[in-house]
Amino acid sequence: RQAPAVCFTERERRRARAPHPGVMSRASGKQRVCYFYDSDIGNYYYGQGHPMKPHRIRMAHNLLLNYGLYKKMEIYRPSPATFDELRKFHSDEYMRFLRHITPDNMGEYTKQMQRFNVGEDCPVFEGLYQFCQASSGGSIGGAVKLNKGTSDIAINWAGGLHH
C-alpha cells in the first residue's frame, strides 16, 4: 500500500529542512547528549522478587564507562528534586506520604497506600523519598537542558522507575 502523495509549498520545504531552534541537525554534526547519574541510586532495593532493580542502573553506568561512551556526552550528578519541585507534578498529600512512609511505619498508612496504589508493584523501601528525589532530579535536570537547547538528548536511567 502506497502512502498518499503530499504536496508542499517551497516555503514549507525550506521550513522542514531548517533545524528547529535549539536542536542540532543530524546533517550538521554531532548531537549533544547529557547524562544524569547518581552513584547512590544503585544502593536502593525494592525488595525480593521485584523486577525493578536499581543496581542495574549502576551496571549500565559501568558499561558506559568501560566502553568509553562517557567521552561522547556530558555527565551530571543530578541535584535531588526539592519538595516544591515534586509538588509541581504531584499533590501535596502524595508528596508528604512519600516523605514520611517507611517500612517500619507502613501500618500507619494503610489507607494512603491503597489510595496511592503503593504496595506490591510500587513497594515501600528504605530511602523511598530520597530515591524519588534523586530519580526526579535527574529527569528535571534533563528537561531543563533540553528546554534551554543546551542538549539534544537527555538520559536519566533512573527516571522511569516506579513511584
PDB file of C-alpha atoms in Angstrom, residues 4-153:
ATOM      1  CA  PRO A   4      -0.673   9.295  -0.350  1.00  0.00           C
ATOM      2  CA  ALA A   5       1.341  11.974  -2.126  1.00  0.00           C
ATOM      3  CA  VAL A   6       1.936  15.076  -0.063  1.00  0.00           C
ATOM      4  CA  CYS A   7       2.390  18.455  -1.722  1.00  0.00           C
ATOM      5  CA  PHE A   8       4.432  21.156  -0.018  1.00  0.00           C
ATOM      6  CA  THR A   9       4.922  24.764  -0.934  1.00  0.00           C
ATOM      7  CA  GLU A  10       8.506  25.959  -1.344  1.00  0.00           C
ATOM      8  CA  ARG A  11       8.218  27.785   1.998  1.00  0.00           C
ATOM      9  CA  GLU A  12       7.093  24.586   3.757  1.00  0.00           C
ATOM     10  CA  ARG A  13      10.016  22.659   2.215  1.00  0.00           C
ATOM     11  CA  ARG A  14      12.518  25.265   3.459  1.00  0.00           C
ATOM     12  CA  ARG A  15      10.903  25.229   6.866  1.00  0.00           C
ATOM     13  CA  ALA A  16      11.059  21.426   7.079  1.00  0.00           C
ATOM     14  CA  ARG A  17      14.779  21.464   6.204  1.00  0.00           C
ATOM     15  CA  ALA A  18      15.630  24.186   8.732  1.00  0.00           C
ATOM     16  CA  PRO A  19      16.675  22.844  12.132  1.00  0.00           C
ATOM     17  CA  HIS A  20      14.288  23.581  14.960  1.00  0.00           C
ATOM     18  CA  PRO A  21      15.723  26.236  17.315  1.00  0.00           C
ATOM     19  CA  GLY A  22      17.846  24.515  19.949  1.00  0.00           C
ATOM     20  CA  VAL A  23      18.038  21.194  18.104  1.00  0.00           C
ATOM     21  CA  MET A  24      21.161  20.269  16.209  1.00  0.00           C
ATOM     22  CA  SER A  25      20.547  18.837  12.785  1.00  0.00           C
ATOM     23  CA  ARG A  26      21.965  15.348  12.273  1.00  0.00           C
ATOM     24  CA  ALA A  27      23.424  16.535   8.988  1.00  0.00           C
ATOM     25  CA  SER A  28      25.250  19.430  10.663  1.00  0.00           C
ATOM     26  CA  GLY A  29      27.159  17.398  13.239  1.00  0.00           C
ATOM     27  CA  LYS A  30      27.052  15.522  16.484  1.00  0.00           C
ATOM     28  CA  GLN A  31      24.098  15.676  18.794  1.00  0.00           C
ATOM     29  CA  ARG A  32      24.742  16.971  22.285  1.00  0.00           C
ATOM     30  CA  VAL A  33      23.954  14.338  24.901  1.00  0.00           C
ATOM     31  CA  CYS A  34      23.602  14.966  28.614  1.00  0.00           C
ATOM     32  CA  TYR A  35      23.563  12.032  31.009  1.00  0.00           C
ATOM     33  CA  PHE A  36      22.378  12.213  34.620  1.00  0.00           C
ATOM     34  CA  TYR A  37      23.658   9.620  37.082  1.00  0.00           C
ATOM     35  CA  ASP A  38      23.633   9.484  40.871  1.00  0.00           C
ATOM     36  CA  SER A  39      26.118   6.913  42.163  1.00  0.00           C
ATOM     37  CA  ASP A  40      23.890   6.242  45.191  1.00  0.00           C
ATOM     38  CA  ILE A  41      20.922   5.141  43.058  1.00  0.00           C
ATOM     39  CA  GLY A  42      22.163   1.548  42.834  1.00  0.00           C
ATOM     40  CA  ASN A  43      22.081   1.193  46.623  1.00  0.00           C
ATOM     41  CA  TYR A  44      18.278   1.278  46.804  1.00  0.00           C
ATOM     42  CA  TYR A  45      16.462  -2.032  46.959  1.00  0.00           C
ATOM     43  CA  TYR A  46      12.807  -2.580  46.055  1.00  0.00           C
ATOM     44  CA  GLY A  47      12.692  -5.955  47.770  1.00  0.00           C
ATOM     45  CA  GLN A  48      12.988  -9.607  46.910  1.00  0.00           C
ATOM     46  CA  GLY A  49      11.310 -10.673  43.700  1.00  0.00           C
ATOM     47  CA  HIS A  50      10.559  -7.152  42.470  1.00  0.00           C
ATOM     48  CA  PRO A  51      11.525  -6.663  38.804  1.00  0.00           C
ATOM     49  CA  MET A  52      12.830  -3.115  39.311  1.00  0.00           C
ATOM     50  CA  LYS A  53      16.461  -3.369  40.365  1.00  0.00           C
ATOM     51  CA  PRO A  54      18.199  -0.002  40.760  1.00  0.00           C
ATOM     52  CA  HIS A  55      21.590  -1.744  40.860  1.00  0.00           C
ATOM     53  CA  ARG A  56      21.066  -2.380  37.120  1.00  0.00           C
ATOM     54  CA  ILE A  57      21.411   1.365  36.624  1.00  0.00           C
ATOM     55  CA  ARG A  58      24.869   1.119  38.204  1.00  0.00           C
ATOM     56  CA  MET A  59      25.667  -1.782  35.873  1.00  0.00           C
ATOM     57  CA  ALA A  60      24.579   0.264  32.832  1.00  0.00           C
ATOM     58  CA  HIS A  61      26.727   3.149  34.060  1.00  0.00           C
ATOM     59  CA  ASN A  62      29.744   0.844  34.344  1.00  0.00           C
ATOM     60  CA  LEU A  63      29.190  -0.328  30.766  1.00  0.00           C
ATOM     61  CA  LEU A  64      29.046   3.289  29.656  1.00  0.00           C
ATOM     62  CA  LEU A  65      32.397   3.899  31.366  1.00  0.00           C
ATOM     63  CA  ASN A  66      34.103   0.706  30.204  1.00  0.00           C
ATOM     64  CA  TYR A  67      33.093   1.175  26.566  1.00  0.00           C
ATOM     65  CA  GLY A  68      34.203   4.817  26.597  1.00  0.00           C
ATOM     66  CA  LEU A  69      30.737   6.169  25.787  1.00  0.00           C
ATOM     67  CA  TYR A  70      31.138   8.753  28.542  1.00  0.00           C
ATOM     68  CA  LYS A  71      33.540  10.602  26.234  1.00  0.00           C
ATOM     69  CA  LYS A  72      30.655  11.394  23.909  1.00  0.00           C
ATOM     70  CA  MET A  73      28.414  13.064  26.484  1.00  0.00           C
ATOM     71  CA  GLU A  74      28.288  15.477  29.374  1.00  0.00           C
ATOM     72  CA  ILE A  75      27.782  13.620  32.662  1.00  0.00           C
ATOM     73  CA  TYR A  76      25.977  15.268  35.577  1.00  0.00           C
ATOM     74  CA  ARG A  77      25.147  14.196  39.093  1.00  0.00           C
ATOM     75  CA  PRO A  78      21.522  15.287  39.497  1.00  0.00           C
ATOM     76  CA  SER A  79      20.522  17.629  42.268  1.00  0.00           C
ATOM     77  CA  PRO A  80      17.813  15.949  44.340  1.00  0.00           C
ATOM     78  CA  ALA A  81      14.405  17.341  43.438  1.00  0.00           C
ATOM     79  CA  THR A  82      13.025  19.526  46.199  1.00  0.00           C
ATOM     80  CA  PHE A  83       9.632  19.055  47.796  1.00  0.00           C
ATOM     81  CA  ASP A  84       8.392  22.149  45.934  1.00  0.00           C
ATOM     82  CA  GLU A  85       9.651  20.823  42.590  1.00  0.00           C
ATOM     83  CA  LEU A  86       7.923  17.482  43.173  1.00  0.00           C
ATOM     84  CA  ARG A  87       4.701  19.298  44.138  1.00  0.00           C
ATOM     85  CA  LYS A  88       4.575  20.737  40.617  1.00  0.00           C
ATOM     86  CA  PHE A  89       3.803  17.227  39.372  1.00  0.00           C
ATOM     87  CA  HIS A  90       2.111  15.557  42.359  1.00  0.00           C
ATOM     88  CA  SER A  91      -0.284  16.535  45.129  1.00  0.00           C
ATOM     89  CA  ASP A  92       0.978  17.827  48.475  1.00  0.00           C
ATOM     90  CA  GLU A  93      -0.675  14.868  50.157  1.00  0.00           C
ATOM     91  CA  TYR A  94       1.121  12.317  47.987  1.00  0.00           C
ATOM     92  CA  MET A  95       4.469  14.030  48.479  1.00  0.00           C
ATOM     93  CA  ARG A  96       4.001  14.179  52.273  1.00  0.00           C
ATOM     94  CA  PHE A  97       3.070  10.485  52.183  1.00  0.00           C
ATOM     95  CA  LEU A  98       6.250   9.553  50.275  1.00  0.00           C
ATOM     96  CA  ARG A  99       8.359  11.728  52.559  1.00  0.00           C
ATOM     97  CA  HIS A 100       7.079  10.085  55.752  1.00  0.00           C
ATOM     98  CA  ILE A 101       6.349   6.434  54.972  1.00  0.00           C
ATOM     99  CA  THR A 102       8.993   3.829  55.811  1.00  0.00           C
ATOM    100  CA  PRO A 103       8.978   0.033  56.015  1.00  0.00           C
ATOM    101  CA  ASP A 104       8.718   0.419  59.815  1.00  0.00           C
ATOM    102  CA  ASN A 105       5.602   2.644  59.862  1.00  0.00           C
ATOM    103  CA  MET A 106       3.629   1.237  56.901  1.00  0.00           C
ATOM    104  CA  GLY A 107       0.836   0.085  59.210  1.00  0.00           C
ATOM    105  CA  GLU A 108       0.010   3.720  59.962  1.00  0.00           C
ATOM    106  CA  TYR A 109      -0.505   4.486  56.263  1.00  0.00           C
ATOM    107  CA  THR A 110      -2.754   1.640  55.092  1.00  0.00           C
ATOM    108  CA  LYS A 111      -5.456   3.911  53.636  1.00  0.00           C
ATOM    109  CA  GLN A 112      -2.948   6.156  51.848  1.00  0.00           C
ATOM    110  CA  MET A 113      -1.086   3.137  50.470  1.00  0.00           C
ATOM    111  CA  GLN A 114      -4.318   1.912  48.917  1.00  0.00           C
ATOM    112  CA  ARG A 115      -5.260   5.372  47.660  1.00  0.00           C
ATOM    113  CA  PHE A 116      -1.852   5.961  46.048  1.00  0.00           C
ATOM    114  CA  ASN A 117      -1.502   2.379  44.811  1.00  0.00           C
ATOM    115  CA  VAL A 118       1.656   1.786  46.828  1.00  0.00           C
ATOM    116  CA  GLY A 119       2.366  -1.788  47.785  1.00  0.00           C
ATOM    117  CA  GLU A 120       3.434  -4.775  45.746  1.00  0.00           C
ATOM    118  CA  ASP A 121       4.158  -3.074  42.398  1.00  0.00           C
ATOM    119  CA  CYS A 122       5.358   0.204  43.934  1.00  0.00           C
ATOM    120  CA  PRO A 123       6.774  -1.003  47.244  1.00  0.00           C
ATOM    121  CA  VAL A 124       7.778   0.979  50.288  1.00  0.00           C
ATOM    122  CA  PHE A 125      11.506   0.582  50.875  1.00  0.00           C
ATOM    123  CA  GLU A 126      14.173   2.241  52.969  1.00  0.00           C
ATOM    124  CA  GLY A 127      15.034   5.636  51.497  1.00  0.00           C
ATOM    125  CA  LEU A 128      11.990   5.752  49.200  1.00  0.00           C
ATOM    126  CA  TYR A 129      11.630   9.542  49.295  1.00  0.00           C
ATOM    127  CA  GLN A 130      15.350  10.138  48.721  1.00  0.00           C
ATOM    128  CA  PHE A 131      15.224   7.714  45.794  1.00  0.00           C
ATOM    129  CA  CYS A 132      12.302   9.664  44.320  1.00  0.00           C
ATOM    130  CA  GLN A 133      14.212  12.922  44.797  1.00  0.00           C
ATOM    131  CA  ALA A 134      17.310  11.574  43.001  1.00  0.00           C
ATOM    132  CA  SER A 135      15.304   9.963  40.209  1.00  0.00           C
ATOM    133  CA  SER A 136      13.157  13.047  39.636  1.00  0.00           C
ATOM    134  CA  GLY A 137      16.124  15.391  39.976  1.00  0.00           C
ATOM    135  CA  GLY A 138      17.806  13.743  37.001  1.00  0.00           C
ATOM    136  CA  SER A 139      14.653  13.961  34.893  1.00  0.00           C
ATOM    137  CA  ILE A 140      14.105  17.606  35.788  1.00  0.00           C
ATOM    138  CA  GLY A 141      17.769  18.354  35.056  1.00  0.00           C
ATOM    139  CA  GLY A 142      17.466  16.668  31.665  1.00  0.00           C
ATOM    140  CA  ALA A 143      14.284  18.575  30.857  1.00  0.00           C
ATOM    141  CA  VAL A 144      15.994  21.864  31.701  1.00  0.00           C
ATOM    142  CA  LYS A 145      18.919  21.051  29.369  1.00  0.00           C
ATOM    143  CA  LEU A 146      16.521  20.133  26.556  1.00  0.00           C
ATOM    144  CA  ASN A 147      14.301  23.182  27.047  1.00  0.00           C
ATOM    145  CA  LYS A 148      17.266  25.571  27.146  1.00  0.00           C
ATOM    146  CA  GLY A 149      18.601  23.993  23.971  1.00  0.00           C
ATOM    147  CA  THR A 150      21.950  23.051  25.534  1.00  0.00           C
ATOM    148  CA  SER A 151      21.374  19.335  24.834  1.00  0.00           C
ATOM    149  CA  ASP A 152      19.639  17.414  22.096  1.00  0.00           C
ATOM    150  CA  ILE A 153      19.301  14.168  24.046  1.00  0.00           C
TER     151      ILE A 153
END
